[in-house]
Amino acid sequence: AQKITQTQPGMFVQEKEAVTLDCTYDTSDQSYGLFWYKQPSSGEMIFLIYQGSYDEQNATEGRYSLNFQKARKSANLVISASQLGDSAMYFCAMREGIRGSARQLTFGSGTQLTVLP
Amino acid sequence: EAGVAQSPRYKIIEKRQSVAFWCNPISGHATLYWYQQILGQGPKLLIQFQNNGVVDDSQLPKDRFSAERLKGVDSTLKIQPAKLEDSAVYLCASSFPGGGNTYEQYFGPGTRLTVT
């Protein structure tokens, strides 16, 4: 079974508007972490935001926020005031297991975001 | 601080040839990961090192892939012999134990391998 599901292969958004990228996950662990990474066409993976399973508040980092709905097992990324430089592939990822452990990330298949001028 | 370094950035080989990739993690990062990213997919872990020991290599095709991390710093990933389906980007990442709850992984620029 897929552990991380990203159902939107491609998304378009107008510059300066907000956009939500969907991510659902599947785990039986009580302790886990959820990550979003951005991958521009140059190929590097850029860390955006992190949400721990025990965190009560939704994570925010500048224009990025994570809409964490634990009961629904969803961790959607919201990008506010989109910029042309936000055009990239976005990956949702999960780390299962002991809080703070250096375990592997399991990635979804990604969403290609295109910001239109 | 310097990021994760990888070389080469691009490599084209014929099937059945061998190839090696090199990764130098961020200084002080004890954990090192090698991921394989096939076009159109998310990265998939091949192997994880903690210092110079292997933590997880369950998804490494051991009949053709090998990796080592001598002295617990830089690492080499080798493929011998290569197959067409090995065409992918190979990403190296590192993380720092004790870096808060996130254990954020820092990724290198990747090596794009094309097997013809």
Coordinates of N, CA and C in Angstrom, one line a residue:
Chain A
A1 N 0.9 -1.2 0.0 CA 0.0 0.0 0.0 C 0.9 1.2 0.0
Q2 N 0.4 2.3 -0.7 CA 1.1 3.5 -0.7 C 1.2 4.1 0.6
K3 N 2.3 4.6 1.1 CA 2.4 5.2 2.4 C 2.2 6.7 2.2
I4 N 2.6 7.3 1.1 CA 2.4 8.7 0.9 C 1.7 8.8 -0.5
T5 N 0.6 9.5 -0.5 CA -0.2 9.7 -1.8 C -0.4 11.1 -2.1
Q6 N 0.1 11.5 -3.3 CA -0.1 12.8 -3.8 C -0.9 12.6 -5.1
T7 N -2.2 13.1 -5.1 CA -3.1 12.8 -6.1 C -3.1 13.8 -7.3
Q8 N -2.3 14.9 -7.1 CA -2.3 15.9 -8.1 C -1.0 15.9 -8.9
P9 N -0.9 15.2 -10.0 CA 0.4 15.2 -10.8 C 0.8 16.6 -11.2
G10 N -0.1 17.5 -11.5 CA 0.2 18.8 -11.9 C -0.8 19.8 -11.4
M11 N -0.3 21.0 -11.1 CA -1.2 22.1 -10.6 C -0.8 23.4 -11.2
F12 N -1.7 24.3 -11.5 CA -1.4 25.6 -12.0 C -2.0 26.6 -11.0
V13 N -1.3 27.7 -10.8 CA -1.8 28.8 -10.0 C -1.4 30.1 -10.6
Q14 N -2.2 31.1 -10.4 CA -1.9 32.4 -10.9 C -0.9 33.1 -9.9
E15 N 0.0 33.8 -10.4 CA 0.9 34.6 -9.5 C 0.2 35.4 -8.5
K16 N 0.7 35.4 -7.2 CA 0.1 36.1 -6.1 C -1.1 35.4 -5.4
E17 N -1.6 34.3 -6.0 CA -2.7 33.6 -5.4 C -2.1 32.5 -4.5
A18 N -3.0 31.9 -3.7 CA -2.6 30.8 -2.8 C -2.9 29.5 -3.5
V19 N -2.2 28.5 -3.1 CA -2.4 27.2 -3.7 C -2.2 26.1 -2.6
T20 N -3.0 25.0 -2.7 CA -2.9 23.9 -1.8 C -2.5 22.7 -2.5
L21 N -1.4 22.0 -2.0 CA -1.0 20.8 -2.6 C -1.3 19.7 -1.6
D22 N -2.0 18.6 -2.2 CA -2.6 17.6 -1.3 C -1.6 16.5 -1.0
C23 N -1.7 15.9 0.2 CA -0.9 14.8 0.6 C -1.6 14.0 1.7
T24 N -1.8 12.7 1.4 CA -2.3 11.8 2.5 C -1.3 10.8 2.7
Y25 N -1.3 10.2 4.0 CA -0.3 9.3 4.4 C -1.0 8.1 5.1
D26 N -0.2 7.1 5.2 CA -0.7 5.8 5.9 C 0.4 5.3 6.8
T27 N 0.1 5.2 8.1 CA 1.0 4.6 9.0 C 0.3 4.1 10.2
S28 N 0.8 3.1 10.8 CA 0.3 2.6 12.1 C 1.1 3.1 13.3
D29 N 2.2 3.8 13.0 CA 3.0 4.4 14.1 C 2.3 5.6 14.7
Q30 N 2.4 5.8 16.0 CA 1.9 6.9 16.7 C 2.8 8.1 16.5
S31 N 4.1 7.8 16.4 CA 5.1 8.9 16.3 C 5.7 8.9 14.9
Y32 N 5.5 10.0 14.2 CA 6.0 10.1 12.8 C 6.2 11.6 12.5
G33 N 6.9 11.9 11.4 CA 7.1 13.3 11.0 C 6.7 13.4 9.5
L34 N 6.2 14.5 9.2 CA 5.8 14.8 7.8 C 6.6 16.0 7.3
F35 N 7.1 15.8 6.1 CA 8.0 16.8 5.4 C 7.5 17.2 4.1
W36 N 7.8 18.4 3.7 CA 7.6 18.9 2.3 C 8.9 19.3 1.8
Y37 N 9.2 18.9 0.6 CA 10.4 19.3 -0.1 C 10.1 19.9 -1.5
K38 N 10.9 20.8 -2.0 CA 10.7 21.4 -3.3 C 11.9 21.0 -4.1
Q39 N 11.6 20.6 -5.4 CA 12.7 20.2 -6.3 C 12.6 21.0 -7.6
P40 N 13.4 22.0 -7.7 CA 13.4 22.8 -9.0 C 13.9 21.9 -10.1
S41 N 13.9 22.5 -11.3 CA 14.4 21.7 -12.5 C 15.9 21.4 -12.4
S42 N 16.6 22.2 -11.5 CA 18.0 22.0 -11.4 C 18.3 20.7 -10.6
G43 N 17.3 20.1 -9.9 CA 17.4 18.8 -9.3 C 17.6 18.7 -7.8
E44 N 18.1 19.8 -7.1 CA 18.3 19.6 -5.7 C 17.0 19.6 -4.9
M45 N 17.0 18.9 -3.8 CA 15.8 18.8 -3.0 C 15.9 19.9 -1.8
I46 N 15.0 20.8 -1.8 CA 15.0 21.8 -0.8 C 14.0 21.6 0.3
F47 N 14.4 21.5 1.5 CA 13.5 21.4 2.6 C 12.6 22.6 2.8
L48 N 11.3 22.4 3.0 CA 10.4 23.5 3.1 C 9.8 23.6 4.6
I49 N 9.3 22.5 5.0 CA 8.5 22.6 6.3 C 8.3 21.2 6.9
Y50 N 8.2 21.1 8.2 CA 8.1 19.9 8.9 C 6.9 19.9 9.9
Q51 N 6.2 18.8 10.1 CA 5.2 18.7 11.1 C 5.3 17.4 11.8
G52 N 5.5 17.4 13.1 CA 5.5 16.2 13.9 C 4.1 15.7 14.3
S53 N 4.0 14.4 14.5 CA 2.7 13.9 14.7 C 2.1 14.3 16.1
Y54 N 3.0 14.8 17.0 CA 2.5 15.2 18.3 C 2.4 16.7 18.4
D55 N 2.7 17.4 17.3 CA 2.6 18.9 17.3 C 1.1 19.3 17.2
E56 N 0.7 20.1 18.1 CA -0.7 20.5 18.2 C -1.0 21.7 17.2
Q57 N 0.0 22.5 16.9 CA -0.2 23.6 16.0 C 0.3 23.2 14.6
N58 N -0.4 23.7 13.6 CA 0.0 23.5 12.2 C 1.3 24.3 12.0
A59 N 2.3 23.7 11.3 CA 3.6 24.3 11.1 C 3.5 25.4 10.1
T60 N 4.3 26.4 10.3 CA 4.3 27.5 9.3 C 5.8 27.9 9.1
E61 N 6.2 28.3 7.9 CA 7.5 28.8 7.6 C 7.3 29.8 6.5
G62 N 7.3 31.1 6.8 CA 7.1 32.1 5.9 C 5.8 32.0 5.1
R63 N 5.9 31.8 3.8 CA 4.7 31.7 2.9 C 4.2 30.3 2.9
Y64 N 4.9 29.3 3.6 CA 4.5 27.9 3.6 C 3.8 27.6 4.9
S65 N 2.7 26.9 4.8 CA 2.0 26.4 6.0 C 1.5 25.0 5.7
L66 N 1.5 24.2 6.7 CA 1.0 22.8 6.6 C -0.3 22.6 7.3
N67 N -1.3 22.2 6.5 CA -2.6 22.0 7.1 C -2.7 20.5 7.5
F68 N -2.4 20.3 8.8 CA -2.3 18.9 9.3 C -3.6 18.5 9.9
Q69 N -4.2 17.4 9.3 CA -5.5 16.9 9.9 C -5.2 15.4 10.2
K70 N -4.9 15.2 11.4 CA -4.4 13.9 11.9 C -5.4 12.8 11.7
A71 N -6.7 13.1 12.0 CA -7.7 12.0 11.9 C -7.9 11.6 10.4
R72 N -7.7 12.5 9.5 CA -7.9 12.2 8.1 C -6.6 11.8 7.5
K73 N -5.5 11.8 8.3 CA -4.2 11.5 7.8 C -3.8 12.3 6.5
S74 N -4.0 13.6 6.7 CA -3.6 14.4 5.6 C -2.7 15.5 6.0
A75 N -1.8 16.0 5.2 CA -0.8 17.0 5.5 C -0.6 17.8 4.3
N76 N -1.6 18.7 4.0 CA -1.5 19.5 2.8 C -0.6 20.7 2.9
L77 N 0.1 21.0 1.9 CA 1.0 22.2 1.9 C 0.2 23.4 1.3
V78 N 0.2 24.5 2.0 CA -0.4 25.7 1.4 C 0.7 26.7 1.2
I79 N 0.7 27.2 0.0 CA 1.7 28.3 -0.4 C 0.9 29.5 -0.7
S80 N 1.2 30.5 0.1 CA 0.4 31.8 0.0 C 1.2 32.7 -1.0
A81 N 0.5 33.6 -1.6 CA 1.1 34.6 -2.5 C 2.2 34.0 -3.4
S82 N 1.7 33.1 -4.3 CA 2.6 32.4 -5.2 C 3.5 33.3 -6.0
Q83 N 4.7 32.9 -6.2 CA 5.7 33.6 -7.0 C 6.2 32.7 -8.2
L84 N 6.7 33.4 -9.2 CA 7.1 32.6 -10.4 C 8.2 31.6 -10.0
G85 N 9.0 31.9 -9.0 CA 10.1 31.0 -8.6 C 9.6 29.8 -7.8
D86 N 8.3 29.8 -7.5 CA 7.7 28.6 -6.8 C 7.4 27.5 -7.8
S87 N 7.5 27.7 -9.1 CA 7.3 26.7 -10.1 C 8.4 25.6 -9.9
A88 N 7.9 24.4 -9.6 CA 8.9 23.3 -9.2 C 8.0 22.0 -9.0
M89 N 8.7 20.9 -8.7 CA 8.1 19.7 -8.2 C 8.1 19.7 -6.7
Y90 N 7.0 19.4 -6.1 CA 6.9 19.4 -4.7 C 6.6 17.9 -4.2
F91 N 7.4 17.5 -3.2 CA 7.2 16.2 -2.7 C 6.8 16.2 -1.2
C92 N 5.9 15.4 -0.9 CA 5.5 15.1 0.5 C 6.3 13.9 1.0
A93 N 6.7 13.8 2.2 CA 7.5 12.7 2.7 C 7.2 12.4 4.1
M94 N 7.4 11.2 4.5 CA 7.1 10.8 5.9 C 8.3 10.0 6.5
R95 N 8.5 10.3 7.8 CA 9.5 9.5 8.5 C 8.7 8.9 9.7
E96 N 8.7 7.5 9.7 CA 8.0 6.8 10.8 C 9.0 6.5 11.9
G97 N 8.4 6.2 13.1 CA 9.2 5.7 14.2 C 9.4 6.6 15.3
I98 N 10.5 6.3 16.0 CA 10.8 7.0 17.3 C 11.0 8.5 17.0
R99 N 10.4 9.4 17.8 CA 10.5 10.8 17.6 C 12.0 11.2 17.6
G100 N 12.3 11.9 16.6 CA 13.7 12.4 16.5 C 14.7 11.4 15.9
S101 N 14.2 10.3 15.5 CA 15.2 9.3 15.0 C 15.6 9.7 13.6
A102 N 16.8 9.3 13.2 CA 17.3 9.6 11.9 C 16.9 8.5 10.9
R103 N 15.7 8.2 10.7 CA 15.2 7.2 9.8 C 15.0 7.7 8.4
Q104 N 14.8 6.8 7.5 CA 14.6 7.2 6.1 C 13.3 7.9 5.9
L105 N 13.3 8.7 4.8 CA 12.1 9.3 4.4 C 11.4 8.5 3.3
T106 N 10.1 8.4 3.4 CA 9.3 7.8 2.3 C 8.6 8.9 1.6
F107 N 8.8 9.0 0.3 CA 8.3 10.1 -0.5 C 7.1 9.7 -1.3
G108 N 6.3 10.7 -1.6 CA 5.2 10.5 -2.6 C 5.7 10.7 -4.0
S109 N 4.8 10.7 -4.9 CA 5.2 10.8 -6.3 C 5.3 12.2 -6.8
G110 N 4.9 13.2 -6.0 CA 5.2 14.5 -6.3 C 4.0 15.2 -7.1
T111 N 4.0 16.6 -7.0 CA 3.1 17.4 -7.7 C 3.9 18.5 -8.4
Q112 N 3.7 18.6 -9.7 CA 4.4 19.7 -10.5 C 3.6 20.9 -10.4
L113 N 4.1 21.9 -9.8 CA 3.4 23.2 -9.7 C 3.9 24.2 -10.7
T114 N 3.0 24.8 -11.4 CA 3.4 25.9 -12.4 C 2.7 27.1 -12.0
V115 N 3.5 28.2 -11.8 CA 2.9 29.5 -11.4 C 2.8 30.3 -12.7
L116 N 1.7 30.8 -13.0 CA 1.4 31.6 -14.2 C 1.5 33.1 -14.0
P117 N 2.2 33.8 -14.9 CA 2.3 35.3 -14.7 C 1.0 36.0 -14.9
Chain B
E1 N 27.8 27.4 5.9 CA 28.5 26.1 5.8 C 28.3 25.4 4.4
A2 N 29.2 24.6 4.1 CA 29.2 24.0 2.8 C 28.1 22.9 2.8
G3 N 27.4 22.7 1.7 CA 26.3 21.7 1.6 C 26.9 20.4 1.2
V4 N 26.0 19.4 0.9 CA 26.3 18.1 0.5 C 26.9 18.1 -0.9
A5 N 28.1 17.6 -1.0 CA 28.7 17.6 -2.4 C 28.6 16.2 -3.0
Q6 N 28.3 16.2 -4.3 CA 28.3 15.0 -5.1 C 29.0 15.1 -6.4
S7 N 29.6 14.0 -6.8 CA 30.2 14.1 -8.2 C 30.2 12.6 -8.7
P8 N 30.2 12.5 -10.1 CA 30.0 13.6 -11.0 C 28.5 14.1 -11.0
R9 N 28.2 15.1 -11.7 CA 26.8 15.6 -11.8 C 26.1 14.8 -12.9
Y10 N 26.8 14.4 -13.9 CA 26.2 13.6 -15.0 C 27.1 12.5 -15.4
K11 N 26.5 11.4 -15.8 CA 27.3 10.2 -16.3 C 26.5 9.5 -17.3
I12 N 27.1 9.2 -18.4 CA 26.4 8.3 -19.4 C 27.3 7.1 -19.6
I13 N 26.7 5.9 -19.5 CA 27.5 4.7 -19.6 C 26.6 3.7 -20.5
E14 N 27.3 2.7 -20.9 CA 26.5 1.6 -21.6 C 26.2 0.5 -20.6
K15 N 25.1 -0.2 -21.0 CA 24.7 -1.3 -20.1 C 25.9 -2.3 -19.9
R16 N 25.9 -2.9 -18.7 CA 27.0 -3.8 -18.3 C 28.3 -3.2 -17.9
Q17 N 28.4 -1.9 -18.1 CA 29.6 -1.2 -17.6 C 29.4 -0.9 -16.1
S18 N 30.4 -0.5 -15.5 CA 30.4 -0.1 -14.0 C 30.5 1.4 -13.9
V19 N 30.0 1.9 -12.7 CA 30.0 3.3 -12.5 C 30.1 3.5 -11.0
A20 N 30.7 4.6 -10.6 CA 30.8 5.0 -9.1 C 30.4 6.4 -8.9
F21 N 29.7 6.7 -7.8 CA 29.3 8.0 -7.5 C 29.9 8.3 -6.1
W22 N 30.2 9.6 -5.9 CA 30.9 10.0 -4.6 C 30.0 11.1 -4.0
C23 N 30.0 11.0 -2.6 CA 29.2 12.0 -1.8 C 30.1 12.4 -0.6
N24 N 30.1 13.7 -0.4 CA 30.7 14.2 0.9 C 29.6 15.0 1.6
P25 N 29.2 14.5 2.8 CA 28.1 15.1 3.5 C 28.6 16.4 4.2
I26 N 27.6 17.0 4.8 CA 27.9 18.2 5.6 C 28.7 17.8 6.8
S27 N 29.7 18.6 7.1 CA 30.7 18.3 8.2 C 29.9 18.1 9.5
G28 N 30.2 17.0 10.1 CA 29.6 16.7 11.4 C 28.3 15.9 11.3
H29 N 27.8 15.7 10.1 CA 26.6 14.9 9.9 C 26.9 13.4 10.0
A30 N 26.4 12.7 11.0 CA 26.7 11.3 11.2 C 25.9 10.4 10.3
T31 N 24.7 10.8 9.9 CA 23.9 9.9 9.1 C 23.9 10.3 7.6
L32 N 24.1 9.4 6.7 CA 24.2 9.6 5.3 C 23.3 8.6 4.6
Y33 N 22.6 9.2 3.6 CA 21.6 8.4 2.9 C 21.9 8.5 1.4
W34 N 21.7 7.4 0.7 CA 21.6 7.3 -0.8 C 20.2 7.0 -1.3
Y35 N 19.7 7.9 -2.1 CA 18.4 7.7 -2.7 C 18.5 7.5 -4.2
Q36 N 17.6 6.8 -4.8 CA 17.5 6.6 -6.2 C 16.1 7.3 -6.6
Q37 N 16.2 8.2 -7.6 CA 15.0 8.9 -8.1 C 14.9 8.7 -9.6
I38 N 13.9 7.8 -9.9 CA 13.6 7.5 -11.3 C 12.7 8.6 -11.8
L39 N 12.9 9.0 -13.1 CA 12.1 10.1 -13.7 C 10.6 10.0 -13.4
G40 N 10.0 11.0 -12.9 CA 8.6 11.0 -12.6 C 8.2 10.4 -11.3
Q41 N 9.2 10.0 -10.5 CA 8.9 9.4 -9.2 C 9.6 10.2 -8.1
G42 N 9.1 9.9 -6.8 CA 9.8 10.4 -5.7 C 11.1 9.6 -5.4
P43 N 12.0 10.1 -4.6 CA 13.2 9.4 -4.3 C 12.9 8.2 -3.5
K44 N 13.7 7.1 -3.7 CA 13.6 5.9 -2.9 C 14.9 5.6 -2.2
L45 N 14.8 5.3 -0.9 CA 16.1 5.0 -0.2 C 16.8 3.7 -0.7
L46 N 18.1 3.8 -1.0 CA 18.9 2.6 -1.3 C 19.6 2.1 0.0
I47 N 20.2 3.0 0.7 CA 21.0 2.7 1.8 C 21.2 3.8 2.7
Q48 N 21.3 3.5 4.1 CA 21.5 4.5 5.1 C 22.6 4.1 6.0
F49 N 23.6 5.0 6.2 CA 24.7 4.8 7.1 C 24.6 5.7 8.3
Q50 N 25.0 5.1 9.5 CA 25.2 5.9 10.7 C 26.7 5.8 11.0
N51 N 27.4 6.9 10.9 CA 28.8 6.9 10.9 C 29.3 5.9 9.8
N52 N 30.1 4.9 10.1 CA 30.5 4.0 9.0 C 29.8 2.7 9.0
G53 N 28.7 2.6 9.8 CA 27.9 1.4 9.8 C 26.6 1.5 9.0
V54 N 26.2 0.4 8.4 CA 24.9 0.4 7.6 C 23.7 0.2 8.6
V55 N 22.8 1.1 8.5 CA 21.5 1.1 9.3 C 20.4 0.3 8.5
D56 N 20.3 0.6 7.2 CA 19.3 0.0 6.4 C 19.7 -0.1 5.0
D57 N 19.8 -1.3 4.4 CA 20.1 -1.5 3.0 C 19.1 -2.5 2.4
S58 N 17.9 -2.5 3.0 CA 16.9 -3.5 2.5 C 16.5 -3.3 1.1
Q59 N 16.6 -2.1 0.6 CA 16.1 -1.8 -0.8 C 17.3 -1.7 -1.8
L60 N 18.5 -2.0 -1.4 CA 19.6 -2.0 -2.2 C 19.8 -3.3 -3.0
P61 N 19.8 -3.2 -4.4 CA 19.9 -4.4 -5.2 C 21.4 -4.9 -5.0
K62 N 21.6 -5.8 -4.1 CA 23.0 -6.1 -3.7 C 23.7 -7.0 -4.7
D63 N 23.0 -7.5 -5.7 CA 23.7 -8.3 -6.7 C 24.5 -7.3 -7.7
R64 N 24.1 -6.0 -7.7 CA 24.8 -5.1 -8.6 C 25.2 -3.8 -7.9
F65 N 24.6 -3.5 -6.8 CA 24.9 -2.2 -6.1 C 25.7 -2.5 -4.9
S66 N 26.7 -1.6 -4.6 CA 27.4 -1.6 -3.4 C 27.7 -0.2 -2.9
A67 N 27.8 -0.1 -1.6 CA 28.1 1.3 -1.1 C 29.0 1.1 0.1
E68 N 29.9 2.1 0.3 CA 30.7 2.1 1.5 C 30.9 3.5 2.0
R69 N 31.2 3.6 3.3 CA 31.4 4.9 3.9 C 32.6 4.7 4.9
L70 N 33.8 4.7 4.3 CA 35.0 4.5 5.1 C 35.2 5.7 6.0
K71 N 35.6 5.5 7.2 CA 36.0 6.5 8.1 C 34.8 7.4 8.5
G72 N 33.6 7.0 8.1 CA 32.4 7.7 8.6 C 32.2 9.1 8.0
V73 N 32.8 9.4 6.9 CA 32.7 10.7 6.3 C 32.1 10.6 4.9
D74 N 32.9 10.6 3.9 CA 32.4 10.5 2.5 C 32.0 9.1 2.2
S75 N 31.3 9.0 1.1 CA 30.7 7.7 0.7 C 30.8 7.5 -0.8
T76 N 30.8 6.2 -1.2 CA 30.8 5.9 -2.6 C 29.8 4.9 -2.8
L77 N 29.0 5.1 -3.9 CA 28.0 4.1 -4.4 C 28.4 3.6 -5.7
K78 N 28.4 2.3 -5.9 CA 28.9 1.7 -7.1 C 27.8 0.8 -7.7
I79 N 27.7 0.8 -9.0 CA 26.8 -0.1 -9.8 C 27.7 -0.9 -10.7
Q80 N 27.6 -2.3 -10.6 CA 28.4 -3.1 -11.5 C 27.7 -4.5 -11.6
P81 N 27.2 -4.9 -12.8 CA 27.1 -4.1 -14.0 C 25.8 -3.3 -14.1
A82 N 25.8 -2.2 -14.8 CA 24.6 -1.4 -14.9 C 23.6 -2.0 -15.9
K83 N 22.3 -1.7 -15.6 CA 21.2 -2.1 -16.4 C 20.5 -0.8 -16.9
L84 N 19.7 -1.0 -18.0 CA 19.0 0.2 -18.5 C 18.1 0.8 -17.4
E85 N 17.5 0.0 -16.5 CA 16.6 0.5 -15.5 C 17.3 1.2 -14.4
D86 N 18.6 1.2 -14.4 CA 19.3 2.0 -13.4 C 19.4 3.5 -13.8
S87 N 18.9 3.8 -14.9 CA 18.9 5.2 -15.3 C 18.0 6.0 -14.3
A88 N 18.6 7.0 -13.7 CA 17.9 7.7 -12.6 C 18.9 8.8 -12.1
V89 N 18.3 9.6 -11.2 CA 19.2 10.5 -10.4 C 19.5 9.9 -9.1
Y90 N 20.7 9.9 -8.7 CA 21.2 9.4 -7.4 C 21.5 10.5 -6.5
L91 N 20.6 10.6 -5.4 CA 20.7 11.7 -4.5 C 21.4 11.2 -3.2
C92 N 22.3 12.0 -2.7 CA 22.9 11.8 -1.4 C 22.3 12.8 -0.4
A93 N 22.1 12.4 0.8 CA 21.6 13.3 1.8 C 22.3 13.0 3.1
S94 N 22.3 14.0 4.0 CA 22.9 13.8 5.3 C 22.1 14.5 6.4
S95 N 22.2 14.0 7.6 CA 21.4 14.6 8.7 C 22.3 14.5 9.9
F96 N 21.9 15.4 10.9 CA 22.7 15.6 12.1 C 21.9 15.1 13.3
P97 N 22.4 14.0 14.0 CA 21.7 13.6 15.2 C 21.7 14.7 16.2
G98 N 20.6 14.9 16.9 CA 20.6 16.0 17.9 C 20.1 17.3 17.3
G99 N 19.8 17.3 16.0 CA 19.3 18.5 15.4 C 17.9 18.8 15.6
G100 N 17.4 18.7 16.8 CA 16.0 18.9 17.1 C 15.2 17.7 16.7
N101 N 13.9 17.9 16.6 CA 13.0 16.8 16.3 C 12.9 16.5 14.9
T102 N 13.3 17.4 14.0 CA 13.1 17.1 12.6 C 14.1 16.2 12.0
Y103 N 15.4 16.2 12.5 CA 16.4 15.4 11.8 C 16.3 15.7 10.3
E104 N 16.2 16.9 10.0 CA 16.1 17.4 8.6 C 17.2 16.8 7.8
Q105 N 16.9 16.3 6.6 CA 17.9 15.7 5.7 C 18.2 16.8 4.7
Y106 N 19.5 17.0 4.5 CA 20.0 18.0 3.5 C 20.5 17.2 2.3
F107 N 20.0 17.6 1.2 CA 20.3 16.8 -0.1 C 21.4 17.5 -0.9
G108 N 22.2 16.7 -1.6 CA 23.1 17.2 -2.6 C 22.4 17.4 -3.9
P109 N 23.2 17.9 -4.9 CA 22.6 18.2 -6.2 C 22.2 17.0 -7.0
G110 N 22.7 15.8 -6.6 CA 22.4 14.6 -7.4 C 23.4 14.3 -8.5
T111 N 23.4 13.0 -8.9 CA 24.1 12.6 -10.1 C 23.1 12.0 -11.0
R112 N 23.0 12.5 -12.2 CA 22.1 12.0 -13.2 C 22.8 10.9 -14.1
L113 N 22.3 9.7 -13.9 CA 22.9 8.6 -14.6 C 22.0 8.1 -15.8
T114 N 22.6 8.0 -17.0 CA 21.9 7.5 -18.1 C 22.6 6.3 -18.6
V115 N 21.9 5.1 -18.7 CA 22.5 3.9 -19.1 C 21.9 3.6 -20.5
T116 N 22.8 3.4 -21.5 CA 22.3 3.2 -22.9 C 22.5 1.8 -23.4

